[in-house]
Structure formats: C-alpha cells, structure tokens
Coordinates of C-alpha atoms in Angstrom, one line a residue:
Chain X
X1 CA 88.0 116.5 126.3
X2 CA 85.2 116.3 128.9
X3 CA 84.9 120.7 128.5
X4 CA 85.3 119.8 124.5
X5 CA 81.6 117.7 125.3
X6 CA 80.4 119.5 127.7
X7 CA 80.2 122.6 125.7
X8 CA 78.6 121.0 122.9
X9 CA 76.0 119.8 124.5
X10 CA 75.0 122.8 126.3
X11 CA 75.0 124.4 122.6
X12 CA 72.9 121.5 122.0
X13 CA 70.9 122.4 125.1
X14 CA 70.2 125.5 124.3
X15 CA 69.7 125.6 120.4
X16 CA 66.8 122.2 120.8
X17 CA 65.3 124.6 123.9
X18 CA 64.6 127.7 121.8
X19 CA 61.6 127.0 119.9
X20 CA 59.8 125.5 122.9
X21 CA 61.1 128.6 125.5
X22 CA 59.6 130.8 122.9
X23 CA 56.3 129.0 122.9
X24 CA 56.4 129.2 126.9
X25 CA 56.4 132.9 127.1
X26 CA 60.4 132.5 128.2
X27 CA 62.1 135.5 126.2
X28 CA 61.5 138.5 127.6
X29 CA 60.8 141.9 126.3
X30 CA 59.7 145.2 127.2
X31 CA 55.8 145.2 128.1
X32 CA 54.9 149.0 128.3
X33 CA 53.5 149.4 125.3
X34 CA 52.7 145.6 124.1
X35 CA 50.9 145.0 127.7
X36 CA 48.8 148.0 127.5
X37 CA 47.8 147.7 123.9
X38 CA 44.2 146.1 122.6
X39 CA 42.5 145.0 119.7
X40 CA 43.7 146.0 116.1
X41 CA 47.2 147.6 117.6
X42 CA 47.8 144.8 119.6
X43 CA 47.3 142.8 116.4
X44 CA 49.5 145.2 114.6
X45 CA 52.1 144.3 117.0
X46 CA 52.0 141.0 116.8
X47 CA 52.1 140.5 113.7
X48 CA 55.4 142.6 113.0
X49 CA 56.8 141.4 116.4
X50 CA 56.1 137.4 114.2
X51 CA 56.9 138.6 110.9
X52 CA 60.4 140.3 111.6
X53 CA 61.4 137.2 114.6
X54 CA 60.3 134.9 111.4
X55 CA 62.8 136.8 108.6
X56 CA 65.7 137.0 111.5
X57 CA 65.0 133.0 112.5
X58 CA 65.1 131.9 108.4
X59 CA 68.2 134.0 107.5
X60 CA 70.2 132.4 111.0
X61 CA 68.9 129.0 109.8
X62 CA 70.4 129.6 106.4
X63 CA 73.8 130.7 107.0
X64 CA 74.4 128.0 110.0
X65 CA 73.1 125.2 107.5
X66 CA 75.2 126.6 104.9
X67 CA 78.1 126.2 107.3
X68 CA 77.3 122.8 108.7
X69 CA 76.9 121.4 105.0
X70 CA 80.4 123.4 104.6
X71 CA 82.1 121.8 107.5
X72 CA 80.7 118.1 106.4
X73 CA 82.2 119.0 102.9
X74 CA 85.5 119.8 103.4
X75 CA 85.1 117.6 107.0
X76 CA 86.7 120.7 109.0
X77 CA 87.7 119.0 112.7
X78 CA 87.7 121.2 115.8
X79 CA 91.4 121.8 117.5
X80 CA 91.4 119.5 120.3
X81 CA 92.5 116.0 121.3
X82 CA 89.3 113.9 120.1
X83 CA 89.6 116.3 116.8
X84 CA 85.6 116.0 116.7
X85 CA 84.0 116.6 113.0
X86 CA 82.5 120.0 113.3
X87 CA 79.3 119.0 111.5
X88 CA 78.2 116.9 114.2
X89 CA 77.4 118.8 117.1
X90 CA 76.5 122.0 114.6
X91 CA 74.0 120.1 113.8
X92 CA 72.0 120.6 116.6
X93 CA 72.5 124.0 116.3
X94 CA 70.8 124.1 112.4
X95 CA 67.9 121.6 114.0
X96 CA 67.3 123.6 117.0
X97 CA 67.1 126.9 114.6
X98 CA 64.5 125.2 112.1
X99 CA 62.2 124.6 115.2
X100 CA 62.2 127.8 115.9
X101 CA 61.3 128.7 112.7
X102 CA 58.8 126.0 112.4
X103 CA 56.9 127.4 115.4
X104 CA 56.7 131.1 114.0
X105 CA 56.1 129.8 111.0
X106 CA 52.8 127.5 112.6
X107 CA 52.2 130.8 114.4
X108 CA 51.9 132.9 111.3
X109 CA 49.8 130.3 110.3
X110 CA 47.2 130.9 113.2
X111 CA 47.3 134.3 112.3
X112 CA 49.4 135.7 115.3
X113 CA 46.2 134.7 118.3
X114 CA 48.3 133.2 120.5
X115 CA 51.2 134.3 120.8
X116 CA 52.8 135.3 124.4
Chain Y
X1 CA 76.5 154.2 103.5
X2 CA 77.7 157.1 105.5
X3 CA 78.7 156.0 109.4
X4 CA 76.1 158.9 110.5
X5 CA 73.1 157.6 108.9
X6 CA 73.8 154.0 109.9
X7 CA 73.7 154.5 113.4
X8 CA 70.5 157.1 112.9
X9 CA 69.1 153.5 111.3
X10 CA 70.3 151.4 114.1
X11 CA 69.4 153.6 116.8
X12 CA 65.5 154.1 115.7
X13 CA 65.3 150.5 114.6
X14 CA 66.4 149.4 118.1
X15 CA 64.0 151.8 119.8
X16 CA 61.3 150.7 117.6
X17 CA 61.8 147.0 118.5
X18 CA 62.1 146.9 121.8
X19 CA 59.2 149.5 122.0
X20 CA 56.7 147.4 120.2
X21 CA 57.3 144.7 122.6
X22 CA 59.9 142.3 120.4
X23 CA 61.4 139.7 122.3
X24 CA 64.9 141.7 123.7
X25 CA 67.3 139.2 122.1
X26 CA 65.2 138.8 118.6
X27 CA 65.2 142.5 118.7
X28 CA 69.1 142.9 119.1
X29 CA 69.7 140.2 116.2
X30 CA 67.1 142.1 114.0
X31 CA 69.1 145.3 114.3
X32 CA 72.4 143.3 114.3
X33 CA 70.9 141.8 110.7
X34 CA 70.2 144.7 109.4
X35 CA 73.2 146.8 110.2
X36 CA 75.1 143.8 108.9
X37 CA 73.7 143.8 105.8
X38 CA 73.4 147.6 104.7
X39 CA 77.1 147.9 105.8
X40 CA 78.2 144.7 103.9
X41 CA 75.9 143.4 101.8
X42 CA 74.7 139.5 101.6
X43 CA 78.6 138.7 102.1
X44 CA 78.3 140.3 105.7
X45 CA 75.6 137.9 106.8
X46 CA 77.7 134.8 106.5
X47 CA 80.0 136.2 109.4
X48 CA 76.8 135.2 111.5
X49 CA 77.2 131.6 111.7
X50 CA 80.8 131.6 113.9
X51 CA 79.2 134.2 115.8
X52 CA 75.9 132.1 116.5
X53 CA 77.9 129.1 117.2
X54 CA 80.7 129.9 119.1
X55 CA 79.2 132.3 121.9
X56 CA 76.5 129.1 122.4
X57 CA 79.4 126.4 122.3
X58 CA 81.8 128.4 125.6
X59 CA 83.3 126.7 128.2
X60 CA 82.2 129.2 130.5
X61 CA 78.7 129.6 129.1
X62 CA 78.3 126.1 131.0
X63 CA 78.3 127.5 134.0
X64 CA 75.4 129.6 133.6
X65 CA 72.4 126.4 133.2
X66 CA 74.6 124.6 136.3
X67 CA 74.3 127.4 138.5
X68 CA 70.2 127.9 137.7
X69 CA 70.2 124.4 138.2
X70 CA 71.4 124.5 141.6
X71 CA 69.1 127.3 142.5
X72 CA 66.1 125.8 141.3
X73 CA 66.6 122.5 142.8
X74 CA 67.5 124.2 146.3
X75 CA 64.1 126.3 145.5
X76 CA 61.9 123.5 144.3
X77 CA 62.9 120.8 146.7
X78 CA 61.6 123.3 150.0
X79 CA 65.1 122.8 151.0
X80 CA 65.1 127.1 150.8
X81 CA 61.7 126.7 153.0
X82 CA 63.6 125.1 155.7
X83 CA 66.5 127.3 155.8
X84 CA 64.5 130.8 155.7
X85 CA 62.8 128.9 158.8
X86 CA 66.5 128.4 160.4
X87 CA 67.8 132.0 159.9
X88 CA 64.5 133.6 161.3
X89 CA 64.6 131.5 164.4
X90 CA 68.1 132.8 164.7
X91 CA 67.1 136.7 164.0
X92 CA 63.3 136.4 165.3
X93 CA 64.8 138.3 169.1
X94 CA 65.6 141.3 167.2
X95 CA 63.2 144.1 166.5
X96 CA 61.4 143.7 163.2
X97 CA 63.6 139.9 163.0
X98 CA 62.1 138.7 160.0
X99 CA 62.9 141.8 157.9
X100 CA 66.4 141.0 158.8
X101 CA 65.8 137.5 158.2
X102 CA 64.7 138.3 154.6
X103 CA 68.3 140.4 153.8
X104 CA 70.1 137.8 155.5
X105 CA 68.3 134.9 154.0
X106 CA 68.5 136.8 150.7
X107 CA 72.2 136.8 151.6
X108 CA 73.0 133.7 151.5
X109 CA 70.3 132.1 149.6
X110 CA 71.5 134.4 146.9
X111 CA 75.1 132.4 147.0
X112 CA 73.6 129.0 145.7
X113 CA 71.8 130.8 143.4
X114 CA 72.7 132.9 140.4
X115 CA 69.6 135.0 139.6
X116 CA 68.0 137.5 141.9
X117 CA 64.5 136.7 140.7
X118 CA 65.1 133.3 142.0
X119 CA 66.4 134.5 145.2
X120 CA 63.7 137.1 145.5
X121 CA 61.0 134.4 144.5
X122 CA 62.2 131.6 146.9
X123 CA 62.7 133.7 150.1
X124 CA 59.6 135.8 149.0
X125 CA 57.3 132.5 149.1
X126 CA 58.3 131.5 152.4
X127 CA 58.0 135.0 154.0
X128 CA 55.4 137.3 152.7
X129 CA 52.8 134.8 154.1
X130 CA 54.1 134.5 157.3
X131 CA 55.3 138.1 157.5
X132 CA 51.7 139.4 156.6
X133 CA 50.0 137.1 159.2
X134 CA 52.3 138.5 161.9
X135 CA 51.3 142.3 161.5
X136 CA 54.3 143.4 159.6
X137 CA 53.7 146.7 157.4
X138 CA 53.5 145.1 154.0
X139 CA 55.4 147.4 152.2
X140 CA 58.5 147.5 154.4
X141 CA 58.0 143.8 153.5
X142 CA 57.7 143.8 149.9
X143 CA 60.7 146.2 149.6
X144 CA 63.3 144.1 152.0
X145 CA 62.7 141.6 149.6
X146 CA 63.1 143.1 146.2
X147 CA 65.9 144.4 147.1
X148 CA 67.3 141.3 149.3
X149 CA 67.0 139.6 146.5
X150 CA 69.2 141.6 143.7
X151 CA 71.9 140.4 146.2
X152 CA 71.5 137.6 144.2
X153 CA 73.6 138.7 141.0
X154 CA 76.4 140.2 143.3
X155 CA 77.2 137.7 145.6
X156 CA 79.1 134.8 143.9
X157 CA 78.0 132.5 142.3
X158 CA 76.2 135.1 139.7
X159 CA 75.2 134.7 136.3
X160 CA 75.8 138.0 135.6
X161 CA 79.1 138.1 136.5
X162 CA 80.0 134.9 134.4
X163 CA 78.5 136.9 131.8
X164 CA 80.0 139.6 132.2
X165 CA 83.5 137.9 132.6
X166 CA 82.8 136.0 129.0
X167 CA 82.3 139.5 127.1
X168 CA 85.5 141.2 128.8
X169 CA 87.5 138.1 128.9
X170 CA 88.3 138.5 132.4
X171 CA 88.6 135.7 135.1
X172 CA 85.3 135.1 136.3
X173 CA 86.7 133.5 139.4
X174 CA 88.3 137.1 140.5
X175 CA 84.9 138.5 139.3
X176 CA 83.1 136.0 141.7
X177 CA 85.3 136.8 144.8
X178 CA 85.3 140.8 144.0
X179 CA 81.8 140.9 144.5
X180 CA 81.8 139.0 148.2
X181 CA 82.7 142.2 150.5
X182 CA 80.4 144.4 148.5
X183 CA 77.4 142.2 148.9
X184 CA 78.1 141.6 152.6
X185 CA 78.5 145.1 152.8
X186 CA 75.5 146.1 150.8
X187 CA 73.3 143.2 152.8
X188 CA 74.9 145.2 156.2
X189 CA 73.8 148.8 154.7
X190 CA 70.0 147.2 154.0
X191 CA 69.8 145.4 157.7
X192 CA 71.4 149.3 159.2
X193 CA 68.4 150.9 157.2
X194 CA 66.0 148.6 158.6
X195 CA 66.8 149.0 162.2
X196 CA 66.9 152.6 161.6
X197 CA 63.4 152.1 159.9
X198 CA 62.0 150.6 162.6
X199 CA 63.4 153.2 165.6
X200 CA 61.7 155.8 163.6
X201 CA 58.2 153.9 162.9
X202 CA 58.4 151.2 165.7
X203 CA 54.6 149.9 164.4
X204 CA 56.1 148.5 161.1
X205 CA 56.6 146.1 162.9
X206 CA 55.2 143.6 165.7
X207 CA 57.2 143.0 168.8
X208 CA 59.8 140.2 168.6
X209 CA 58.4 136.7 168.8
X210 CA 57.8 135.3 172.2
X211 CA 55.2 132.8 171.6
X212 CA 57.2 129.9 171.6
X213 CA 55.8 128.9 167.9
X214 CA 59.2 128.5 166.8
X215 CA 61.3 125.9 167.9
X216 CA 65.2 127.0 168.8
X217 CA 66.2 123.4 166.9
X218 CA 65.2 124.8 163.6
X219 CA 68.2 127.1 163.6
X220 CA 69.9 123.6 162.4
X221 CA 68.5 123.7 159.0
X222 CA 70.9 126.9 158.4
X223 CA 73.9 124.5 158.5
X224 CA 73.5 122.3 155.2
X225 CA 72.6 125.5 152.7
X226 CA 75.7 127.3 154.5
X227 CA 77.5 123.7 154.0
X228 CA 76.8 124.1 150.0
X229 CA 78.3 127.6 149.8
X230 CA 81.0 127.1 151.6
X231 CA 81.8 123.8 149.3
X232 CA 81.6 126.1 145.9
X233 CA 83.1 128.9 146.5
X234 CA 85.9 127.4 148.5
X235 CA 86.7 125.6 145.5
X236 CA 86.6 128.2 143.1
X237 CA 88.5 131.0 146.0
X238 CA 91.4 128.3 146.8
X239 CA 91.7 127.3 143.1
X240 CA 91.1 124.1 143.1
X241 CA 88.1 124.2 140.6
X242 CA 87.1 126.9 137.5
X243 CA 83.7 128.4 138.0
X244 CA 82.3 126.3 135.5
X245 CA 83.7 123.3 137.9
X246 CA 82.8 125.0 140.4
X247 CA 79.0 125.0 139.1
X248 CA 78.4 121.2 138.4
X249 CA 79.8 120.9 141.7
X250 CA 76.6 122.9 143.4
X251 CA 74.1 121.4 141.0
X252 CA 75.2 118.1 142.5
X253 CA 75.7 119.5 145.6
X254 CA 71.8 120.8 145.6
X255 CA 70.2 117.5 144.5
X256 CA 72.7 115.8 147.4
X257 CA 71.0 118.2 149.9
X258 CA 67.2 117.4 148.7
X259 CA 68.0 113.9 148.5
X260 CA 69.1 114.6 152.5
X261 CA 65.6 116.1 153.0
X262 CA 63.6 113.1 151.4
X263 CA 62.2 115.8 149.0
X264 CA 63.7 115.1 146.0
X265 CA 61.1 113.5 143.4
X266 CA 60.7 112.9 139.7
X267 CA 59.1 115.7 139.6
X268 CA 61.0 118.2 141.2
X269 CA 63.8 117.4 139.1
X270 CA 61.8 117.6 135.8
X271 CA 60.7 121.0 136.6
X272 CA 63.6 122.3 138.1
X273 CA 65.7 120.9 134.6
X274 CA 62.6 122.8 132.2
X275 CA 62.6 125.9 134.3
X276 CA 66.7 125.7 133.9
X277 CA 65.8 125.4 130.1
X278 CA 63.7 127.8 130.0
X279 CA 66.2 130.1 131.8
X280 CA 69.0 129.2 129.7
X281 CA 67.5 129.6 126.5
X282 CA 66.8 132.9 126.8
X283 CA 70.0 134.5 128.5
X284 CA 72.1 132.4 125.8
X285 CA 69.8 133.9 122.8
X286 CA 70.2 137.3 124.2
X287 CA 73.8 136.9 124.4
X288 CA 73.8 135.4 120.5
X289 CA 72.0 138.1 119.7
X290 CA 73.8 140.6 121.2
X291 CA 76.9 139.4 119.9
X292 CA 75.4 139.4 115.9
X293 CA 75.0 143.0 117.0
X294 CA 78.0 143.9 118.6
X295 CA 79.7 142.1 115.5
X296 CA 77.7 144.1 113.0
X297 CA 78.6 147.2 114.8
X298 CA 82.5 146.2 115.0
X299 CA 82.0 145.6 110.9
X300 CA 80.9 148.3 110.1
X301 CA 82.4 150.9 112.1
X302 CA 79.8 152.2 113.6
X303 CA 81.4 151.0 117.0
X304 CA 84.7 152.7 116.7
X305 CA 82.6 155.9 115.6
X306 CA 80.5 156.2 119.1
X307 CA 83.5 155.2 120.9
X308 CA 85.5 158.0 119.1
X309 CA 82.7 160.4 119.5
X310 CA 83.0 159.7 123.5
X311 CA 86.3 160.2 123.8
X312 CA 86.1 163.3 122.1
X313 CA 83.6 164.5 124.1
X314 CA 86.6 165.4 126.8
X315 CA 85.1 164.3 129.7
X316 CA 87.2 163.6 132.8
X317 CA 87.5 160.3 134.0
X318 CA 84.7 160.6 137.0
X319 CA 82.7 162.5 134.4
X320 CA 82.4 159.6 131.9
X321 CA 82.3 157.6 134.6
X322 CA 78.8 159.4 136.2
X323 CA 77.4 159.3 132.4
X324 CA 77.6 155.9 132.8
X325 CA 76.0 155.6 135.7
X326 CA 73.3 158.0 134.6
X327 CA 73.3 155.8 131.5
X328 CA 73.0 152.5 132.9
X329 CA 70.5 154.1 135.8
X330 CA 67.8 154.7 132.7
X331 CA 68.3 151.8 130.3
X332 CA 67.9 149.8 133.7
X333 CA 64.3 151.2 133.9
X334 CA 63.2 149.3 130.7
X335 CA 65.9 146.8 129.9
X336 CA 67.0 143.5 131.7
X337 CA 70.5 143.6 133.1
X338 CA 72.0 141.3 130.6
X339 CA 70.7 143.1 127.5
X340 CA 72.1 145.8 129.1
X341 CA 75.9 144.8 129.5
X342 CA 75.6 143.0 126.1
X343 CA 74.1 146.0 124.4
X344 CA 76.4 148.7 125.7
X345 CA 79.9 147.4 126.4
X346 CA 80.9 146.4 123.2
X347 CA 80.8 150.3 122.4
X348 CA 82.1 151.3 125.4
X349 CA 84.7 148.6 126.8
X350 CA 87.3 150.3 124.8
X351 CA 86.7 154.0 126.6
X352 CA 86.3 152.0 129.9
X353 CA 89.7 150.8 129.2
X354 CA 91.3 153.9 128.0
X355 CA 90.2 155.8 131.0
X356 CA 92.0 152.9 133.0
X357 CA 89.3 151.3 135.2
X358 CA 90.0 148.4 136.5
X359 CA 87.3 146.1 134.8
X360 CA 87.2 143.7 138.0
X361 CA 86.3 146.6 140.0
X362 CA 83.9 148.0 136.7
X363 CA 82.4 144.6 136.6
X364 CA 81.5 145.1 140.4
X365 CA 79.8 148.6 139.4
X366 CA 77.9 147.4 136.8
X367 CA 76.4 144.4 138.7
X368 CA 75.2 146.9 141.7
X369 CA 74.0 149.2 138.5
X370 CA 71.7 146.1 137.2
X371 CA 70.4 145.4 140.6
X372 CA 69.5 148.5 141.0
X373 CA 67.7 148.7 137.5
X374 CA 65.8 145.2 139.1
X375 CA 63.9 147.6 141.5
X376 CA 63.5 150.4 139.4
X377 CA 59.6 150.9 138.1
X378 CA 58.3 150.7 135.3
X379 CA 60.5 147.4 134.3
X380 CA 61.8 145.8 137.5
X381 CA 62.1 142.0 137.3
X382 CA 62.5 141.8 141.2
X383 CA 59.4 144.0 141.2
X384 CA 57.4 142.0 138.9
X385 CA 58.7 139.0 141.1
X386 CA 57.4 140.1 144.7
X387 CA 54.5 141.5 142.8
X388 CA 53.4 138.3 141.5
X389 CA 53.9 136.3 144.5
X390 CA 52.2 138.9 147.0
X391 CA 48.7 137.6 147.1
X392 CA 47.0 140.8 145.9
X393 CA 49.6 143.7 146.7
X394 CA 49.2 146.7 144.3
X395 CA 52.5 146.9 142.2
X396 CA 52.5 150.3 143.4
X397 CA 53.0 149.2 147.3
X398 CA 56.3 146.9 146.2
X399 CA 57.6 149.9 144.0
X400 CA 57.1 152.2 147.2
X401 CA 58.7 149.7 149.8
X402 CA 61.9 149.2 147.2
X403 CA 62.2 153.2 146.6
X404 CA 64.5 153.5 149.6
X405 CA 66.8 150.7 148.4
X406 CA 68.0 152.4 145.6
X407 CA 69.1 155.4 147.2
X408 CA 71.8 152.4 149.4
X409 CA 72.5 150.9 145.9
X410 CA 73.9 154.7 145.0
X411 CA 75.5 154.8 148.0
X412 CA 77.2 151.4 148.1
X413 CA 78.6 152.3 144.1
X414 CA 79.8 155.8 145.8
X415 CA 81.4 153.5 148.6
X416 CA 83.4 151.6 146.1
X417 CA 84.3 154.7 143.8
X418 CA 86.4 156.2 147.0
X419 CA 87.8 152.5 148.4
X420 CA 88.2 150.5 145.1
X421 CA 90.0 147.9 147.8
X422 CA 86.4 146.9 149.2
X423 CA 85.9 144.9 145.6
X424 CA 89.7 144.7 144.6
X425 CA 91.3 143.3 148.2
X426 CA 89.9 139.8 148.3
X427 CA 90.8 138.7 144.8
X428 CA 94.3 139.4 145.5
X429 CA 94.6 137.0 148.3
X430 CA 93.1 134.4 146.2
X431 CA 95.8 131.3 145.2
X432 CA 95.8 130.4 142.0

C-alpha cells in the first residue's frame, strides 16, 4: 500500500513540477544551433520550438482528461488492497499538464521573448 | 502509409527537432505524436494517456528523485566539502595527490549520488580552487574531474541504471552491483594514467604537500560519507531492501549526516528539494516522451521494420555489437545519455537479445558508453559542468584535459567484452 502512495505522489510530483521546470530553463536540449543563432532565426526558432511544445502539451492534456473523466464515470479502481479510484491521483496528472500548457500558452502570448 | 516513408518522416522530423533546439523530451513526444497519428489516425492518440500515466506512476521511478535527493543534500549541506578535504589529506603524500584525490573522491562521492554532473559539480567546487592556487596544470585538472565524475552513473546507486533497468525490466539491484567492479576498476585505470601522466611531465604538478596546512585529523571526515554508502548498498547487495528502499534510506540517511554537521537549514533543504524537482521533471518527461515514441513506433511497425532490417544486415555478433558502440559513440556527442537509451533500445532490445547478450552485462556497456558521451565535445554535460564552475577556463582547455579519458572509457568497454565476469561475478554472489 505504502509503494501504491508512494508512486502516486511522485506522479503527482512530477506532473505539478513540469510547467515550472520548463519556466527554469530545466529541460534540456541540444544548443548547437539554438545557442549560436541571433535575431530573426533565433525568433524563427522560438517560435516553432513554442508552437509545436504548445500543440504536443494540448493534445497530452486532452487525451489524459478524457481518461480521468472516463475513470470517474465508470469509477475504474486500481488492483491493489486500498482499491484507490483511479480518477484521483490522475488528476494531478491532467492539472499538472494544463500548467504546462498554461505557461506556453502565456509564452505565446509574450510573443516567444523569454523563453530559455 | 507505406513503413518506408514513415520512418523517412520520423527520422527527419526527429533531426529537425532536436536540431532547432526543442526541448529533447518535447521533441521525442512531438515525433511520437506524429508517427502515432499518420499510422493510426485520431484513434491512435488515445493509447497516449496509459502510456503518460503509467511510466510517471512506477515503483521504481521513485527511486530516481530519492537518490538526487540524497546527492543534493550531501552537496548542498558542504558535507561533500568536508569529505574531499578528508580523502586529500589521505592522498596529499603522493605525487600529484589531489588529482588522485579528485578520482577517488569522484569515486565515492559518486556512490551517494546518482548523476555525474552532480558528482563532477560537487567535487569540482571544492577542488578546482584549491588545485589552481597550488600550481596544478589546469587542464590535467579540469580533465580528472570530468571524467571523475561520469563515475557517477556507473557506480551504484545510478540513475541511469534504474533507468535503464525500468525499460529492460531487469533487476535494478543486479544492475547496481554489476557496475561496482567496473567503476573501481575504471576509477584504478584513471589514477594508473595519472601517475603515468605525471612521470612523464612531473611539472603538472607541484611537489606533495609538506606545509603542514592540512591537518592529519581531517582524514576523519571520510568515515561518515563512507558510513552512508556502505548503509545503502549493503541493504540493497544483502537483500534486505529494493533500490527504491534502498533510496529513501540515503535521502534520510543524507539529511541525518547534515543534521551531524550543524549544516542543515531551511534553506538547504528547500533548494536541495527544487533542484531535485527540477531534476526529476525533466528525466521523468524524457522518459514519457520517449515511451509515446517508442509506443508509436511499436504501433505502427516501424520498430519491427528497423529491427528486421538489422538483423538482416548479417552482421556477426561483435560486428553489431561495434555498430553499437560506434552508434552510441556519435549520438553521445549531441544527446544526453538518457534520451539516448530511451531513444534507441526500444528498436534495438530485441536484436540485443537475439544476439544473446547478457542485458546486465549490456546495461554495464551502455552506462560506460553514456559516460563517455558526458566528455565528448560538442555536447558533454560533464564538460559544460567543469566549464561552468572553472572561474574563466576556455571550454576548449576542459575538452583537451578530458580527451585522454575517453580513450580508458574504450579500453575499460574492451576490458569487459573479453572478461564479461568483471560486471557479471558480483551479482551472482548477491542473496536474494
């Protein structure tokens, strides 16, 4: 039971830490080209680097709440001894993915200037 | 869609990606997306929410934040400052000590600490200063320490190996004590070169401390970091914990020891639990990623289709195996190790397996393979790591000073290709 909780909460951990790792520069990626580049390129860059993480992050969001509102309907329980409703600690993960989204949305909103 | 053209689409949208400078793991779920949905239409996508959930919700995946946590308390509490003082105390009489203090230090630094950047980082803090005042050559310096450091992934505990062990569903606490002997060995084959090193050029080096500066007493602080290890991976070699046990038990273990040394405040813990956040975050969204990928690829075939292709290639066992090496030599240049594993194995586990390596021993390979791409220019996180903390170096001096390393690396992975028992012996004595 204790691994049953454990491992939902370091889902939880790690779904509520994505939007603000991403904001921290925490993701990595490879710099050749995206270090060296300036000015309109660099632009460029950013804004399909934003665009494309922004259509990934919405369609993720989607299917997960899709299956969150799926497991509340039909109240699907995970196999173990506690037999925890799945919605609950999913939920997490659909809250942590809206973030995300949220913060590439606010960046597309500041026109791609500061991103990492 | 024909097989051909899908991986033509997957291949240049990967490349185009990760070229641009896309975050690795948003760029392996983009592709991942993509071949998902050409193969499968709208239908396909909905596979992605199990995938999503279940690689972040893993009993072994718990292991990973506990094990950074341990690290970064060790690092962030000076308790790391104290014991790099202890072992150079205890290796200051040899010629060029401190180098060997670094490998050592790196050593066993590396065993309460998961990542090599972190071992690199927290030993690197502590010695480049002191190293630089003392008249050491810097980039015999810079290089003892990138490469110290990527000890950090093969001796247990390692993040990679847990990792690793999740995607190949094999026991990570075999994994853990396969890579002991090779990372003692590999640390032994670094100090050999270094005392070679210094025979050669003797001025790399000042003479051996005489001055008195350092006290003999400080040896003592080696004893409660040694304590730790000893604690962790006894539990996990004699069975009485799992890895993931295992792994709380250090992060308490950590906090214990800077609670010992009156240096653990509020504030080290906050930033040790944010930079573990930050940590976790992004290995767990690269391995989410990777997995809608590796899922899409399984989906659609075009995974069984490169795997086919390989085996019909009719290379010999060595043959395939040298590709891979080759392989994983040049992605290592420009991706991070993780990506890496997560990117390629799906494709290739099955040939691994069909050419009959032993995936403990494979496991072992690999891990030396991503250390090695950690000190490989133009991408080398261990670089970038000693870089940044040099105080001015040019990138170019820490790139020179780690060149010789990877020519060891090669020779360590040729050492375990002709006695497989150096990685496989010690996991067979295990209980459990």
């Amino acid at each position: 039971m204790t691994d049953e909780i454990a491992g939902y909460l370091n889902a939880a951990a790690i779904f509520l830490g994505l939007a603000w790792t991403l904001r921290e520069g925490g993701f990595i990626r490879v710099e050749i080209l995206y270090d060296r580049a300036v000015g309109r390129f660099k632009q460029a860059l950013r804004w399909l680097i934003v665009l494309t993480a922004t259509v990934f992050s919405a369609l993720t969001l989607w299917v997960c709440t899709r299956q969150v509102i799926y497991a509340f309907d039909n109240d699907t329980r995970a196999v173990s001894v506690i037999e925890t409703p799945e919605w609950i600690p999913q939920s997490a993960m659909v809250l942590g993915l809206a973030v995300l989204l949220l913060q590439l949305l606010a960046w597309i909103v500041d026109r791609v200037r500061r991103i990492p | 869609m024909s097989l051909e053209l899908l991986t033509l689409i997957l291949v240049v949208s990967l490349a185009l990606m990760l070229m641009a400078g896309q975050w690795t793991a948003f760029a392996l779920g983009i592709c991942g997306v993509l071949v998902l949905y050409l193969s499968k239409g709208v239908i396909g996508l909905t596979a992605l929410s199990s995938v999503v959930w279940n690689n972040a919700n893993s009993y072994i995946l718990i292991a990973v934040p506990m094990f950074l946590l341990m690290g970064e308390v060790i690092l962030r509490s000076g308790v790391s400052s104290y014991f790099y003082r202890g072992v150079a105390v205890l290796m200051g009489r040899l010629p060029g000590g401190l180098l060997h203090a670094n490998i050592a230090s790196c050593a066993v630094f590396s065993a309460v600490s998961g990542s090599s950047v972190a071992t690199a980082a927290t030993v690197g803090t502590v010695a480049i200063p002191e190293m630089l005042a003392r008249g050491y050559e810097p980039r015999t310096v810079f290089g003892s320490l990138a490469a110290g450091g990527t000890l950090g992934i093969l001796i247990p505990p390692s993040i990679v190996m847990v990792l690793y062990g999740a995607l190949v569903e094999e026991s990570v606490a075999r994994l853990f004590m396969a890579g002991i002997l090779p990372g003692l060995l590999m640390a032994a084959i670094f100090m050999i070169f270094i005392a070679g090193l210094l025979l050669v050029k003797p001025h790399y080096a000042p003479p051996p401390d005489v001055s008195g500066k350092s006290r003999a007493s400080d040896a003592i602080h080696v004893f409660p970091v040694l304590g730790l290890l000893i604690v962790v991976l006894g539990s996990i070699y004699s069975g009485i914990a799992t890895p993931t046990e295992a792994s709380a038990l250090g992060a308490a273990g950590a906090i214990v020891l800077a609670v010992g040394y009156c240096s653990f405040t509020r504030k080290v813990f906050a930033q040790s639990l944010m930079a573990t956040v930050k940590t976790t975050c992004m290995v767990a969204l690269i391995i989410i990623c990777a997995q809608i990928l590796s899922t899409a690829l399984t989906y659609s075939g075009v995974s069984r289709t490169v795997s086919e292709w390989v085996m019909g290639l009719g290379l010999g066992k060595w043959a395939f195996f040298l590709a891979l090496v080759v392989l994983y030599i040049v992605l290592g240049c420009f991706v991070d190790g993780i990506s890496m594993i997560y990117m390629t194995l799906p494709v290739l586990l099955p040939v691994v397996k069909a050419f009959g390596f032993d995936l403990v021993w494979f496991g072992v390979i690999l891990t030396v393979l991503i250390e090695l791409g950690q000190i490989t220019p133009p991408v080398g996180l261990n670089l970038f790591t000693i870089h940044a903390i040099s105080g001015g170096a040019k990138f170019s001096e820490v790139a020179a000073g780690s060149a010789p390393y990877v020519a060891l690396m090669l020779l360590v992975i040729l050492m375990l290709c002709f006695w497989p028992g150096i990685a496989l012996w010690l996991p067979t004595t295990m209980r459990g």
